[in-house]
């Protein structure tokens, strides 16, 4: 079995097999950006600046592990789906709140 057939969508998109250094950086930044979006849509609360810095630093460390797993597993794709579902939830929540106010 060829390694290109086993790559996830984002890993194949960034050509991790041909250019591993740049491809892994792009994959890491994609995973981190998607994690930030999912965090903001679903879990973020108003926190002081230092607590936010700690949360994002720990998230950056966790995304390092996730980016290695994302080469062969659909981590990025799952984060895209989670961001989509949470976006729909936030949109519907916003609509229901505005209907109650009117």
mmCIF file with all atom_site columns, C-alpha atoms in Angstrom:
data_model
loop_
_atom_site.group_PDB
_atom_site.id
_atom_site.type_symbol
_atom_site.label_atom_id
_atom_site.label_alt_id
_atom_site.label_comp_id
_atom_site.label_asym_id
_atom_site.label_entity_id
_atom_site.label_seq_id
_atom_site.pdbx_PDB_ins_code
_atom_site.Cartn_x
_atom_site.Cartn_y
_atom_site.Cartn_z
_atom_site.occupancy
_atom_site.B_iso_or_equiv
_atom_site.pdbx_formal_charge
_atom_site.auth_seq_id
_atom_site.auth_comp_id
_atom_site.auth_asym_id
_atom_site.auth_atom_id
_atom_site.pdbx_PDB_model_num
ATOM 1   C CA . UNK A 1 1   ? 0.000   0.000  0.000  1.00 0.00 ? 1   UNK A CA 1
ATOM 2   C CA . UNK A 1 2   ? 1.324   3.420  -0.963 1.00 0.00 ? 2   UNK A CA 1
ATOM 3   C CA . UNK A 1 3   ? 1.822   6.000  1.784  1.00 0.00 ? 3   UNK A CA 1
ATOM 4   C CA . UNK A 1 4   ? -0.029  8.657  -0.235 1.00 0.00 ? 4   UNK A CA 1
ATOM 5   C CA . UNK A 1 5   ? -3.197  6.584  -0.081 1.00 0.00 ? 5   UNK A CA 1
ATOM 6   C CA . UNK A 1 6   ? -3.073  6.525  3.733  1.00 0.00 ? 6   UNK A CA 1
ATOM 7   C CA . UNK A 1 7   ? -2.612  10.288 4.256  1.00 0.00 ? 7   UNK A CA 1
ATOM 8   C CA . UNK A 1 8   ? -5.492  12.334 5.606  1.00 0.00 ? 8   UNK A CA 1
ATOM 9   C CA . UNK A 1 9   ? -6.972  15.127 3.498  1.00 0.00 ? 9   UNK A CA 1
ATOM 10  C CA . UNK A 1 10  ? -4.950  17.980 5.007  1.00 0.00 ? 10  UNK A CA 1
ATOM 11  C CA . UNK A 1 11  ? -1.729  15.957 5.063  1.00 0.00 ? 11  UNK A CA 1
ATOM 12  C CA . UNK A 1 12  ? -2.177  15.123 1.378  1.00 0.00 ? 12  UNK A CA 1
ATOM 13  C CA . UNK A 1 13  ? -3.129  18.729 0.622  1.00 0.00 ? 13  UNK A CA 1
ATOM 14  C CA . UNK A 1 14  ? 0.083   20.028 2.204  1.00 0.00 ? 14  UNK A CA 1
ATOM 15  C CA . UNK A 1 15  ? 2.153   17.182 0.684  1.00 0.00 ? 15  UNK A CA 1
ATOM 16  C CA . UNK A 1 16  ? 3.614   16.010 3.968  1.00 0.00 ? 16  UNK A CA 1
ATOM 17  C CA . UNK A 1 17  ? 5.150   12.997 2.228  1.00 0.00 ? 17  UNK A CA 1
ATOM 18  C CA . UNK A 1 18  ? 7.086   15.104 -0.321 1.00 0.00 ? 18  UNK A CA 1
ATOM 19  C CA . UNK A 1 19  ? 8.052   18.105 1.810  1.00 0.00 ? 19  UNK A CA 1
ATOM 20  C CA . UNK A 1 20  ? 7.793   16.995 5.449  1.00 0.00 ? 20  UNK A CA 1
ATOM 21  C CA . UNK A 1 21  ? 9.155   20.112 7.166  1.00 0.00 ? 21  UNK A CA 1
ATOM 22  C CA . UNK A 1 22  ? 6.948   22.723 5.507  1.00 0.00 ? 22  UNK A CA 1
ATOM 23  C CA . UNK A 1 23  ? 4.001   20.327 5.257  1.00 0.00 ? 23  UNK A CA 1
ATOM 24  C CA . UNK A 1 24  ? 4.049   19.568 8.968  1.00 0.00 ? 24  UNK A CA 1
ATOM 25  C CA . UNK A 1 25  ? 4.208   23.279 9.822  1.00 0.00 ? 25  UNK A CA 1
ATOM 26  C CA . UNK A 1 26  ? 1.204   23.975 7.588  1.00 0.00 ? 26  UNK A CA 1
ATOM 27  C CA . UNK A 1 27  ? -0.621  21.025 9.116  1.00 0.00 ? 27  UNK A CA 1
ATOM 28  C CA . UNK A 1 28  ? 0.208   22.244 12.637 1.00 0.00 ? 28  UNK A CA 1
ATOM 29  C CA . UNK A 1 29  ? -1.023  25.770 11.888 1.00 0.00 ? 29  UNK A CA 1
ATOM 30  C CA . UNK A 1 30  ? -4.221  24.395 10.358 1.00 0.00 ? 30  UNK A CA 1
ATOM 31  C CA . UNK A 1 31  ? -4.887  22.166 13.363 1.00 0.00 ? 31  UNK A CA 1
ATOM 32  C CA . UNK A 1 32  ? -4.148  25.026 15.771 1.00 0.00 ? 32  UNK A CA 1
ATOM 33  C CA . UNK A 1 33  ? -6.412  27.451 13.888 1.00 0.00 ? 33  UNK A CA 1
ATOM 34  C CA . UNK A 1 34  ? -9.241  24.921 13.825 1.00 0.00 ? 34  UNK A CA 1
ATOM 35  C CA . UNK A 1 35  ? -8.789  24.212 17.539 1.00 0.00 ? 35  UNK A CA 1
ATOM 36  C CA . UNK A 1 36  ? -8.983  27.931 18.302 1.00 0.00 ? 36  UNK A CA 1
ATOM 37  C CA . UNK A 1 37  ? -12.172 28.236 16.239 1.00 0.00 ? 37  UNK A CA 1
ATOM 38  C CA . UNK A 1 38  ? -13.767 25.252 17.976 1.00 0.00 ? 38  UNK A CA 1
ATOM 39  C CA . UNK A 1 39  ? -12.714 26.587 21.380 1.00 0.00 ? 39  UNK A CA 1
ATOM 40  C CA . UNK A 1 40  ? -14.132 30.031 20.648 1.00 0.00 ? 40  UNK A CA 1
ATOM 41  C CA . UNK A 1 41  ? -17.407 28.667 19.286 1.00 0.00 ? 41  UNK A CA 1
ATOM 42  C CA . UNK A 1 42  ? -18.062 26.116 21.976 1.00 0.00 ? 42  UNK A CA 1
ATOM 43  C CA . UNK A 1 43  ? -16.125 26.609 25.161 1.00 0.00 ? 43  UNK A CA 1
ATOM 44  C CA . UNK A 1 44  ? -14.647 30.103 25.539 1.00 0.00 ? 44  UNK A CA 1
ATOM 45  C CA . UNK A 1 45  ? -15.689 32.367 28.381 1.00 0.00 ? 45  UNK A CA 1
ATOM 46  C CA . UNK A 1 46  ? -14.552 35.805 29.439 1.00 0.00 ? 46  UNK A CA 1
ATOM 47  C CA . UNK A 1 47  ? -11.271 35.230 31.250 1.00 0.00 ? 47  UNK A CA 1
ATOM 48  C CA . UNK A 1 48  ? -8.390  37.437 32.333 1.00 0.00 ? 48  UNK A CA 1
ATOM 49  C CA . UNK A 1 49  ? -5.508  37.809 29.893 1.00 0.00 ? 49  UNK A CA 1
ATOM 50  C CA . UNK A 1 50  ? -3.051  35.563 31.762 1.00 0.00 ? 50  UNK A CA 1
ATOM 51  C CA . UNK A 1 51  ? -5.558  32.703 31.926 1.00 0.00 ? 51  UNK A CA 1
ATOM 52  C CA . UNK A 1 52  ? -6.168  33.039 28.182 1.00 0.00 ? 52  UNK A CA 1
ATOM 53  C CA . UNK A 1 53  ? -2.424  32.910 27.547 1.00 0.00 ? 53  UNK A CA 1
ATOM 54  C CA . UNK A 1 54  ? -2.151  29.722 29.607 1.00 0.00 ? 54  UNK A CA 1
ATOM 55  C CA . UNK A 1 55  ? -5.093  28.132 27.783 1.00 0.00 ? 55  UNK A CA 1
ATOM 56  C CA . UNK A 1 56  ? -3.691  28.924 24.347 1.00 0.00 ? 56  UNK A CA 1
ATOM 57  C CA . UNK A 1 57  ? -0.191  27.755 25.342 1.00 0.00 ? 57  UNK A CA 1
ATOM 58  C CA . UNK A 1 58  ? -1.559  24.411 26.497 1.00 0.00 ? 58  UNK A CA 1
ATOM 59  C CA . UNK A 1 59  ? -3.661  24.249 23.340 1.00 0.00 ? 59  UNK A CA 1
ATOM 60  C CA . UNK A 1 60  ? -0.528  24.845 21.257 1.00 0.00 ? 60  UNK A CA 1
ATOM 61  C CA . UNK A 1 61  ? 1.218   21.944 23.011 1.00 0.00 ? 61  UNK A CA 1
ATOM 62  C CA . UNK A 1 62  ? -1.771  19.685 22.475 1.00 0.00 ? 62  UNK A CA 1
ATOM 63  C CA . UNK A 1 63  ? -1.962  20.640 18.822 1.00 0.00 ? 63  UNK A CA 1
ATOM 64  C CA . UNK A 1 64  ? 1.622   19.465 18.424 1.00 0.00 ? 64  UNK A CA 1
ATOM 65  C CA . UNK A 1 65  ? 0.561   15.942 19.316 1.00 0.00 ? 65  UNK A CA 1
ATOM 66  C CA . UNK A 1 66  ? -2.609  16.256 17.257 1.00 0.00 ? 66  UNK A CA 1
ATOM 67  C CA . UNK A 1 67  ? -0.673  17.371 14.183 1.00 0.00 ? 67  UNK A CA 1
ATOM 68  C CA . UNK A 1 68  ? 1.450   14.200 14.295 1.00 0.00 ? 68  UNK A CA 1
ATOM 69  C CA . UNK A 1 69  ? -1.710  12.125 14.566 1.00 0.00 ? 69  UNK A CA 1
ATOM 70  C CA . UNK A 1 70  ? -3.343  14.160 11.784 1.00 0.00 ? 70  UNK A CA 1
ATOM 71  C CA . UNK A 1 71  ? -0.926  12.819 9.191  1.00 0.00 ? 71  UNK A CA 1
ATOM 72  C CA . UNK A 1 72  ? -2.811  9.524  8.991  1.00 0.00 ? 72  UNK A CA 1
ATOM 73  C CA . UNK A 1 73  ? -5.947  10.133 11.083 1.00 0.00 ? 73  UNK A CA 1
ATOM 74  C CA . UNK A 1 74  ? -8.728  12.592 10.150 1.00 0.00 ? 74  UNK A CA 1
ATOM 75  C CA . UNK A 1 75  ? -8.099  15.074 12.987 1.00 0.00 ? 75  UNK A CA 1
ATOM 76  C CA . UNK A 1 76  ? -8.381  18.193 10.842 1.00 0.00 ? 76  UNK A CA 1
ATOM 77  C CA . UNK A 1 77  ? -11.510 16.915 9.171  1.00 0.00 ? 77  UNK A CA 1
ATOM 78  C CA . UNK A 1 78  ? -13.106 16.206 12.558 1.00 0.00 ? 78  UNK A CA 1
ATOM 79  C CA . UNK A 1 79  ? -12.245 19.730 13.725 1.00 0.00 ? 79  UNK A CA 1
ATOM 80  C CA . UNK A 1 80  ? -13.837 21.189 10.587 1.00 0.00 ? 80  UNK A CA 1
ATOM 81  C CA . UNK A 1 81  ? -17.026 19.227 11.285 1.00 0.00 ? 81  UNK A CA 1
ATOM 82  C CA . UNK A 1 82  ? -16.982 20.268 14.957 1.00 0.00 ? 82  UNK A CA 1
ATOM 83  C CA . UNK A 1 83  ? -16.548 23.932 13.968 1.00 0.00 ? 83  UNK A CA 1
ATOM 84  C CA . UNK A 1 84  ? -19.419 23.614 11.496 1.00 0.00 ? 84  UNK A CA 1
ATOM 85  C CA . UNK A 1 85  ? -21.764 22.022 14.044 1.00 0.00 ? 85  UNK A CA 1
ATOM 86  C CA . UNK A 1 86  ? -20.850 24.534 16.758 1.00 0.00 ? 86  UNK A CA 1
ATOM 87  C CA . UNK A 1 87  ? -21.300 27.387 14.273 1.00 0.00 ? 87  UNK A CA 1
ATOM 88  C CA . UNK A 1 88  ? -24.815 26.178 13.468 1.00 0.00 ? 88  UNK A CA 1
ATOM 89  C CA . UNK A 1 89  ? -25.534 25.859 17.191 1.00 0.00 ? 89  UNK A CA 1
ATOM 90  C CA . UNK A 1 90  ? -24.338 29.407 17.899 1.00 0.00 ? 90  UNK A CA 1
ATOM 91  C CA . UNK A 1 91  ? -26.365 30.755 14.987 1.00 0.00 ? 91  UNK A CA 1
ATOM 92  C CA . UNK A 1 92  ? -29.553 29.048 16.149 1.00 0.00 ? 92  UNK A CA 1
ATOM 93  C CA . UNK A 1 93  ? -28.925 30.123 19.753 1.00 0.00 ? 93  UNK A CA 1
ATOM 94  C CA . UNK A 1 94  ? -28.502 33.715 18.602 1.00 0.00 ? 94  UNK A CA 1
ATOM 95  C CA . UNK A 1 95  ? -31.736 33.523 16.567 1.00 0.00 ? 95  UNK A CA 1
ATOM 96  C CA . UNK A 1 96  ? -33.731 32.096 19.476 1.00 0.00 ? 96  UNK A CA 1
ATOM 97  C CA . UNK A 1 97  ? -32.433 34.775 21.841 1.00 0.00 ? 97  UNK A CA 1
ATOM 98  C CA . UNK A 1 98  ? -33.353 37.575 19.450 1.00 0.00 ? 98  UNK A CA 1
ATOM 99  C CA . UNK A 1 99  ? -36.851 36.106 18.969 1.00 0.00 ? 99  UNK A CA 1
ATOM 100 C CA . UNK A 1 100 ? -37.391 36.060 22.746 1.00 0.00 ? 100 UNK A CA 1
ATOM 101 C CA . UNK A 1 101 ? -36.361 39.706 23.043 1.00 0.00 ? 101 UNK A CA 1
ATOM 102 C CA . UNK A 1 102 ? -38.813 40.835 20.328 1.00 0.00 ? 102 UNK A CA 1
#
